[in-house]
Coordinates of C-alpha atoms in Angstrom, one line a residue:
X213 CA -88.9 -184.0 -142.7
X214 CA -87.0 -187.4 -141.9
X215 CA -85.5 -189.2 -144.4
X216 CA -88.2 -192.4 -145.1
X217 CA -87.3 -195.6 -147.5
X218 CA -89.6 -198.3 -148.0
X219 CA -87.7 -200.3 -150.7
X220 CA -87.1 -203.9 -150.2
X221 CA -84.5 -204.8 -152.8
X222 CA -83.8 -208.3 -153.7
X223 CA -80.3 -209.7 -154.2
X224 CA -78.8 -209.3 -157.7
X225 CA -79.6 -212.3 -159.8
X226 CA -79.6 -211.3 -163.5
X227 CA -79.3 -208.3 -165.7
X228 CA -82.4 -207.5 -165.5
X229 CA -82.4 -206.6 -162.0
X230 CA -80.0 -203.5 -163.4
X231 CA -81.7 -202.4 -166.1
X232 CA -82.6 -199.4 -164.3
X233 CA -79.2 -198.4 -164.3
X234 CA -76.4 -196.8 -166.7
X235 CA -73.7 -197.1 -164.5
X236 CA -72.9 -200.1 -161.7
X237 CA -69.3 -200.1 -160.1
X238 CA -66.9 -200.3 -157.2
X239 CA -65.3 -196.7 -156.7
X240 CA -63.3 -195.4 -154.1
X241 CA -64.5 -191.5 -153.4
X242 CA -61.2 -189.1 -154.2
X243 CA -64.1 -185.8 -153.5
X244 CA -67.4 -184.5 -152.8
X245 CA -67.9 -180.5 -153.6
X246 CA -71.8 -179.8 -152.4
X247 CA -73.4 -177.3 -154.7
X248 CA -75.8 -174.7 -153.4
X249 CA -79.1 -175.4 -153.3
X250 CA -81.8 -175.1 -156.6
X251 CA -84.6 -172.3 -156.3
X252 CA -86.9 -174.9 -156.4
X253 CA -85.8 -176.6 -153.7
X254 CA -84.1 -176.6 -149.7
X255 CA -82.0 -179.3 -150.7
X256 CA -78.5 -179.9 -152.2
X257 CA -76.8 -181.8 -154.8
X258 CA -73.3 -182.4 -154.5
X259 CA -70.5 -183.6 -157.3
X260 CA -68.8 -186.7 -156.1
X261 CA -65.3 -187.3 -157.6
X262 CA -63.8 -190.7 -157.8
X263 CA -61.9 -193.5 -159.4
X264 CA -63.2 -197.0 -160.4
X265 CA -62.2 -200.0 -158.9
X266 CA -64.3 -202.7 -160.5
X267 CA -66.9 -201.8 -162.9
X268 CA -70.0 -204.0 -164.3
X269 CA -71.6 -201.9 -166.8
X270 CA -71.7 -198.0 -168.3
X271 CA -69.0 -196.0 -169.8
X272 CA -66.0 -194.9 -167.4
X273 CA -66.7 -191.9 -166.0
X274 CA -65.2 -190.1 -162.9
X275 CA -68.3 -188.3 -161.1
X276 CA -72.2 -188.5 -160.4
X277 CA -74.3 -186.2 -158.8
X278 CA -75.3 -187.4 -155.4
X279 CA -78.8 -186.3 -153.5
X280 CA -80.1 -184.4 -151.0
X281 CA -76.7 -184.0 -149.3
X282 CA -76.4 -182.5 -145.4
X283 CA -80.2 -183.7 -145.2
X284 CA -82.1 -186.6 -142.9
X285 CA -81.3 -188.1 -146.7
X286 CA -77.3 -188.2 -146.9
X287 CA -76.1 -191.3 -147.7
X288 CA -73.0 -190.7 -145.2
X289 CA -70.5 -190.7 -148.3
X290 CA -67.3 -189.4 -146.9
X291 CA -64.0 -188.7 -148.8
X292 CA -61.8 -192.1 -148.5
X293 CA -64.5 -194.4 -148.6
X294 CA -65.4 -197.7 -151.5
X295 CA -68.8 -197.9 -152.8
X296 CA -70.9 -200.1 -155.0
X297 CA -72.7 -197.3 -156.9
X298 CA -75.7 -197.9 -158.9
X299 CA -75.9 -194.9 -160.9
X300 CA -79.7 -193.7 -162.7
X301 CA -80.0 -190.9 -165.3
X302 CA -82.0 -187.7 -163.9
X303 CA -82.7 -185.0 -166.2
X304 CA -79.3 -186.4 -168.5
X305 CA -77.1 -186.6 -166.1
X306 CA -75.6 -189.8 -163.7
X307 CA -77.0 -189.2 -160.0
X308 CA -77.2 -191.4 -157.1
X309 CA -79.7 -191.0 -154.5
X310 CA -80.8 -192.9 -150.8
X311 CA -83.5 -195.7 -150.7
X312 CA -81.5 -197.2 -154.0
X313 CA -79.2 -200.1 -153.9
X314 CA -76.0 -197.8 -153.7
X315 CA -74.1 -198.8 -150.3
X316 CA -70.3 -198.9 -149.0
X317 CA -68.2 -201.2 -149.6
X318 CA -65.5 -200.1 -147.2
X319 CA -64.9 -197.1 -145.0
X320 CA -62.1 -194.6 -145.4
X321 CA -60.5 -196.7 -142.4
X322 CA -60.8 -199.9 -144.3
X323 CA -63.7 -201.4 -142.0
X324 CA -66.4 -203.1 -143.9
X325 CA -69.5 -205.0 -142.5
X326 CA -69.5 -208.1 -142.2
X327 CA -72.1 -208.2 -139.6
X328 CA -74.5 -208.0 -142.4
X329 CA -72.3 -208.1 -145.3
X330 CA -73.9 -204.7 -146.5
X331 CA -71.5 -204.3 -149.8
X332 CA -69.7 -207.2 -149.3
X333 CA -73.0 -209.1 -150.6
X334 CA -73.7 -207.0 -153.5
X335 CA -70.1 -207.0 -154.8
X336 CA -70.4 -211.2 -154.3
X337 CA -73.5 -211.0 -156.4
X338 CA -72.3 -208.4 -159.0
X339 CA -68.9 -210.8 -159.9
X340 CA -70.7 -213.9 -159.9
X341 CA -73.3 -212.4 -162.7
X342 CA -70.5 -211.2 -164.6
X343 CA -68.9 -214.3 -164.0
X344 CA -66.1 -212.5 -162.3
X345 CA -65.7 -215.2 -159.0
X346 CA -62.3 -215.9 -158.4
X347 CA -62.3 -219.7 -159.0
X348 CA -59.1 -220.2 -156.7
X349 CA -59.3 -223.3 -154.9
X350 CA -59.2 -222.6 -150.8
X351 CA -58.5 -225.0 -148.1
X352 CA -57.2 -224.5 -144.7
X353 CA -57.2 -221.1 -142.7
X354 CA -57.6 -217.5 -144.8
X355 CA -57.3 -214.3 -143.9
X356 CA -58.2 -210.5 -145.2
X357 CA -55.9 -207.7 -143.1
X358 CA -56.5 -204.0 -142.6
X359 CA -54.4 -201.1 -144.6
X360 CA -52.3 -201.2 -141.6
X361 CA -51.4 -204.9 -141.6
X362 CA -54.0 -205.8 -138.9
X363 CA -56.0 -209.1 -139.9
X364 CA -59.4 -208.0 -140.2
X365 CA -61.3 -211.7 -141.2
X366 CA -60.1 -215.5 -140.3
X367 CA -61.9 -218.5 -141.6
X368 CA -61.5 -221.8 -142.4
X369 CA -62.0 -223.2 -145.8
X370 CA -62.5 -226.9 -146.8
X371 CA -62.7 -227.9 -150.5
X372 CA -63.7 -224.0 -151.2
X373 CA -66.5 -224.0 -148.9
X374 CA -66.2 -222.3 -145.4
X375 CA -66.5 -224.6 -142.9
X376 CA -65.2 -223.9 -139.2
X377 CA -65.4 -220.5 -137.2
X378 CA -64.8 -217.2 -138.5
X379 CA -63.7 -214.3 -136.6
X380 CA -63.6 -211.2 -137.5
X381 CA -61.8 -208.2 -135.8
X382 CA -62.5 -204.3 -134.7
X383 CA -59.6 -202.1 -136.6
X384 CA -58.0 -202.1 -132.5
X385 CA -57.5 -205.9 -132.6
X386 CA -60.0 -207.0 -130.5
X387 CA -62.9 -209.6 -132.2
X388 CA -66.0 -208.1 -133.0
X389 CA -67.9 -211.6 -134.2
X390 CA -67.5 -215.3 -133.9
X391 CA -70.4 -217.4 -136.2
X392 CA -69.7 -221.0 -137.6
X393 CA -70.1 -222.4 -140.7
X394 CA -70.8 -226.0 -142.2
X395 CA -70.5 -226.1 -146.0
X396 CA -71.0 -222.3 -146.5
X397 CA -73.9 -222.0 -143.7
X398 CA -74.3 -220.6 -140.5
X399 CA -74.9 -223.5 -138.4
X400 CA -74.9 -222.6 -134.0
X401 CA -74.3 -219.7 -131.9
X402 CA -73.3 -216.4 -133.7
X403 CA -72.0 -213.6 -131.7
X404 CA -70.5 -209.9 -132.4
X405 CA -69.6 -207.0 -130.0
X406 CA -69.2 -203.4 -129.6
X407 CA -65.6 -201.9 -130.0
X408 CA -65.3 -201.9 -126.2
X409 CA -65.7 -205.6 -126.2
X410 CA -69.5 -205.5 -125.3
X411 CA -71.6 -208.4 -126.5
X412 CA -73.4 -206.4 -129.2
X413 CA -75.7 -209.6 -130.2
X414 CA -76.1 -213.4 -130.3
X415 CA -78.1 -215.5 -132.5
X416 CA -78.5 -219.4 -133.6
X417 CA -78.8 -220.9 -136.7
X418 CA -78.9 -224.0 -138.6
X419 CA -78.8 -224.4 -141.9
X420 CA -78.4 -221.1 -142.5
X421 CA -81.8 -219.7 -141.1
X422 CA -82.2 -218.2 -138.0
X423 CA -83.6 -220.6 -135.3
X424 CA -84.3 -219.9 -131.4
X425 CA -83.9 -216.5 -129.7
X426 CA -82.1 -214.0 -131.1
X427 CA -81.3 -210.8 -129.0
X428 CA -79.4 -207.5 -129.4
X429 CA -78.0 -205.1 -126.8
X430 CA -77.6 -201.3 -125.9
X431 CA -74.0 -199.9 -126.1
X432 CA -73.0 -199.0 -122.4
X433 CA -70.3 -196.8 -124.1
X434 CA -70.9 -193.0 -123.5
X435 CA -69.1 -191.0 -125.8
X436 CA -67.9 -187.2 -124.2
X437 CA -70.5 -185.2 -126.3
X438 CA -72.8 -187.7 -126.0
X439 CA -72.5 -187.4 -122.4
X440 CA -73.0 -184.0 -122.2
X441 CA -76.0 -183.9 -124.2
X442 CA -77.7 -186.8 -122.3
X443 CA -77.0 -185.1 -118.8
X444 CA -78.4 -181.7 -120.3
X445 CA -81.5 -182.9 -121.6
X446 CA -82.6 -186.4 -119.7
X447 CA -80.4 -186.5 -116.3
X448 CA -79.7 -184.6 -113.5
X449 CA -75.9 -186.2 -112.9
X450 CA -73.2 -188.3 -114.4
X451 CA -74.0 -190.4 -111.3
X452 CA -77.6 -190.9 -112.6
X453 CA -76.3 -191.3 -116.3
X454 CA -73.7 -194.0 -115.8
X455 CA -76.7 -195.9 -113.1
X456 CA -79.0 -196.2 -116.3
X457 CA -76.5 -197.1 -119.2
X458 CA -74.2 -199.6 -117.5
X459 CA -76.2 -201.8 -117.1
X460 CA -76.4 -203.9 -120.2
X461 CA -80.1 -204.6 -121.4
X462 CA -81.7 -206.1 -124.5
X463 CA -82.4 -203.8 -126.9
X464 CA -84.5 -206.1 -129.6
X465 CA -84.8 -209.8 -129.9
X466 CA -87.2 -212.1 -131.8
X467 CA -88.0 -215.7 -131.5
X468 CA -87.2 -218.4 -134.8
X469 CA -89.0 -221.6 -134.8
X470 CA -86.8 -224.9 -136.0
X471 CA -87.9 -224.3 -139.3
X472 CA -86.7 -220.2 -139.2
X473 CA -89.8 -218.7 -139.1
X474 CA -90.5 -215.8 -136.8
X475 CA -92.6 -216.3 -133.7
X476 CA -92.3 -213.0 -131.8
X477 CA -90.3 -210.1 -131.9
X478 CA -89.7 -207.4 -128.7
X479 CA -88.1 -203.9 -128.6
X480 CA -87.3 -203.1 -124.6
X481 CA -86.1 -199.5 -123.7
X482 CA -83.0 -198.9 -122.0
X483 CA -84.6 -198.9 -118.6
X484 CA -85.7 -202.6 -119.7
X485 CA -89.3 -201.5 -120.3
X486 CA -91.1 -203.2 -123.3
X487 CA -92.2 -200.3 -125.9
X488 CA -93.7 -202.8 -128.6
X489 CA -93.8 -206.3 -129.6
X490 CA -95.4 -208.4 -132.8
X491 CA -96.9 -212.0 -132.4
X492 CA -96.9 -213.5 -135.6
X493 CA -99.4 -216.2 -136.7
X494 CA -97.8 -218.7 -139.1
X495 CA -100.4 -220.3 -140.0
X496 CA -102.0 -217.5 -141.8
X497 CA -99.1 -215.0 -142.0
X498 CA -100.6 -212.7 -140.1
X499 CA -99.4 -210.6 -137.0
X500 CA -100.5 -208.6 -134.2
X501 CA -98.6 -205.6 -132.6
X502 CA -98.4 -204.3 -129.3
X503 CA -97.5 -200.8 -128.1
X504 CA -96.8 -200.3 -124.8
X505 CA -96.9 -196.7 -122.6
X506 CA -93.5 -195.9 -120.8
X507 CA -95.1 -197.4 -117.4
X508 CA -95.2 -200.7 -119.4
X509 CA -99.3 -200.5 -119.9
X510 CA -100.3 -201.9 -122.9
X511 CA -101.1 -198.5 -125.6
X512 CA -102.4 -200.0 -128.2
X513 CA -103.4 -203.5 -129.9
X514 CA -103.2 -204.1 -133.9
X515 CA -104.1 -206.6 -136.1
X516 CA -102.4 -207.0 -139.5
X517 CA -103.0 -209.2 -142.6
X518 CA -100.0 -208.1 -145.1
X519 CA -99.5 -205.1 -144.9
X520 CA -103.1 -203.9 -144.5
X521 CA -104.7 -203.4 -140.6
X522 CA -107.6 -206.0 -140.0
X523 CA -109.8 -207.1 -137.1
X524 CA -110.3 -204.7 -134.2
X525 CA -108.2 -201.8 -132.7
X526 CA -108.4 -200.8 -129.0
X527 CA -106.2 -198.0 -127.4
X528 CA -105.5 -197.9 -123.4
X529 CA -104.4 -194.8 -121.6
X530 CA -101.7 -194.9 -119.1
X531 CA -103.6 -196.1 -116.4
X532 CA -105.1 -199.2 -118.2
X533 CA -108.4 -197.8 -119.1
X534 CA -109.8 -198.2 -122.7
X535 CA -110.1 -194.8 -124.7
X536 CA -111.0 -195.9 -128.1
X537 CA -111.3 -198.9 -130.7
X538 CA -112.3 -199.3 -134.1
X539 CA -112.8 -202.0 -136.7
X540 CA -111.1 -202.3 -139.8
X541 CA -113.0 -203.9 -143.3
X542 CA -111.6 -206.5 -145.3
X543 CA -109.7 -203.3 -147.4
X544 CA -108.2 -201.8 -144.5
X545 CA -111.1 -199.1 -144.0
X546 CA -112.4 -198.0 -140.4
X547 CA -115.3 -198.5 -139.4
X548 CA -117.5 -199.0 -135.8
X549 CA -115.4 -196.4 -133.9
X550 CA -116.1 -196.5 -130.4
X551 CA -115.0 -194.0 -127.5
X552 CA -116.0 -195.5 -124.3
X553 CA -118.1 -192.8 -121.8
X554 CA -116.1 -191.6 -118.8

C-alpha cells in the first residue's frame, strides 16, 4: 500500500501550534539501527541516534523512534543529514512518523531547499517564536557557502530587508535559481534549474503572490539505471529513449490572476499530451477537473464545491463516445446514474 498524507499544516505561529509535541529541535542524524518488525505488524521501527543542534522545547535526549522505515512511508532520513524533528509520545516513548511536520533541514551533502524553503521555513518560524532571530543588521551583498567552501546563497540586503536578486547554486557551482526581491517579496520572474543546467521552472510574482503563468519541466537527464530500466520496460532502443526525453516539455503549469488567485492548472505527459487539468471558478470557489485518455480524449469531467463532488459527471471512452454519467446531491451522494445504450 502507498504511502498517503492528507495533512495541510499551517506555519508555526504560537505555542499552541506545538502542543502536540514533547520534543521540537534541529538535530543532525549521527545513526539509524532499523529494528525487526512487531508480530502485529509488516512494518519497522527504527532507533535514530543524533545530536541537537538548536532545540525549542523537551528535555535533551539523543534518540526517537522513527516509523514505518524501508516502506512507501520512509521519511528518507539518511545518516549525515539536519532535521527539524517534531517528536509525539506513542505508547511512552518519543517517535516521529511521515504526514507530521518533521522535515530536513539539510542533506548529508549540505544542500538544503530553498526552492521551497522546506526546513528552512520552519526553523525561520521556530526562532522567531522563541524569539531566537538574529537581530544583526544586514546591508549590502550576503552569502551562505557549502561544507566545502562553495557559496551556496547570494542576496542583497537593504536596511535588513532583501531586496535585489538572489541566486542560489547546485553543490557543482552552477545556479540552480534566480528570483527577485523588493522589501522581502518576490516581485518578477523566478527561475530554478536541474543540476545539468536545465530550466527546471519559471514563475512571476508581485508582491509576493504568484501572478501569470507559471510552468514546470521534465528532467531530460537519464540516469544509467534509469536508462536501463526505461528501455526494458517502455522502449525498444536508446535511439527511441533519448527521441522522447530530450526534448524539453512542460510538465505542470497553472495560471495566477493579478490578484494571485488560480485560474487553471494543466499536467501534460512527457510526450506533451494533456493527462488532466482544473478550471477554477473564483467567484464561487469552485472547480472543475478534466481527465484526459492517453490519445488526448477527454476521460472524464468533475465538478467540485470544496472538497465534495457536485453537479454532473460524464465519462468518455477513448474514442469520444459517452459511457456513463451521474449526478451528485448537494452532500456529495450519487444519484441519476446513466449508461448510455450501445
Amino acid at each position: 500500500m502507498a504511502c498517503s498524507c492528507i495533512n495541510d499544516f499551517k506555519r508555526i505561529k504560537s505555542v499552541e501550534d506545538l502542543k502536540d509535541y514533547e520534543f521540537v529541535a534541529l538535530v543532525k542524524v549521527t545513526s539509524e539501527t532499523i529494528n525487526p518488525p512487531a508480530d502485529s505488524t509488516p512494518f519497522r521501527n527504527a532507533m535514530l541516534g543524533f545530536s541537537i543542534i538548536e532545540k525549542f522545547k523537551g528535555k535533551d535526549i539523543a534518540n526517537v523512534i522513527e516509523s514505518n522505515v524501508q516502506s512507501s512511508c520512509d521519511m528518507g532520513i539518511e545518516v549525515g543529514d539536519e532535521w527539524v524533528i517534531f517528536a509525539k509520545t506513542d505508547n511512552g516513548k518519543l517517535k516521529i512518523s511521515a504526514c507530521d511536520r518533521d522535515v530536513r533541514y539539510r542533506d548529508k551533502a549540505g544542500v538544503r531547499d530553498w526552492h521551497y524553503k522546506r526546513g528552512i521555513q520552519e526553523l525561520e518560524d521556530l526562532r522567531q517564536l522563541y524569539s531566537r532571530s538574529q537581530k544583526q543588521q544586514r546591508d549590502g551583498i550576503s552569502r551562505a557557502y557549502y561544507p566545502d567552501g562553495k557559496v551556496e546563497v547570494e542576496e542583497t540586503y537593504q536596511n535588513n530587508l532583501k531586496n535585489g536578486i538572489q541566486t542560489v547554486y547546485h553543490p557543482s557551482g552552477k545556479i540552480w535559481g534566480r528570483q527577485n526581491f523588493v522589501n522581502d517579496s518576490l516581485q518578477g520572474k523566478s527561475e530554478w534549474y536541474y543540476p545539468s543546467g536545465q530550466l527546471k521552472g519559471q514563475a512571476f510574482y508581485r508582491k509576493g503572490f504568484l501572478i501569470n503563468m507559471s510552468r514546470f519541466y521534465y528532467d531530460t537527464t537519464i540516469t544509467g539505471r534509469e536508462k536501463e530500466f526505461l528501455i526494458r520496460e517502455f522502449y525498444k532502443t536508446e535511439d527511441s529513449l533519448r527521441k522522447a526525453h530530450s526534448r524539453v516539455q512542460v510538465w505542470m503549469e497553472a495560471l495566477y490572476d493579478y490578484d494571485g488567485k488560480i485560474v487553471l492548472s494543466r499536467e501534460y505527459s512527457r510526450a506533451g499530451v494533456i493527462q488532466h487539468e482544473n478550471i477554477y471558478h473564483l467567484e464561487d470557489k469552485n472547480y472543475t477537473s478534466v481527465f484526459y485518455h492517453e490519445n488526448g480524449q477527454v476521460q472524464n469531467i468533475q465538478h467540485h464545491k470544496g472538497d465534495k463532488e457536485r453537479g454532473h459527471y460524464h465519462e468518455y471512452d477513448w474514442d469520444g463516445n459517452p459511457t456513463r454519467s451521474w449526478d451528485y446531491d448537494e452532500n456529495g451522494k450519487q444519484i441519476n446514474l446513466h449508461i448510455p445504450r450501445r
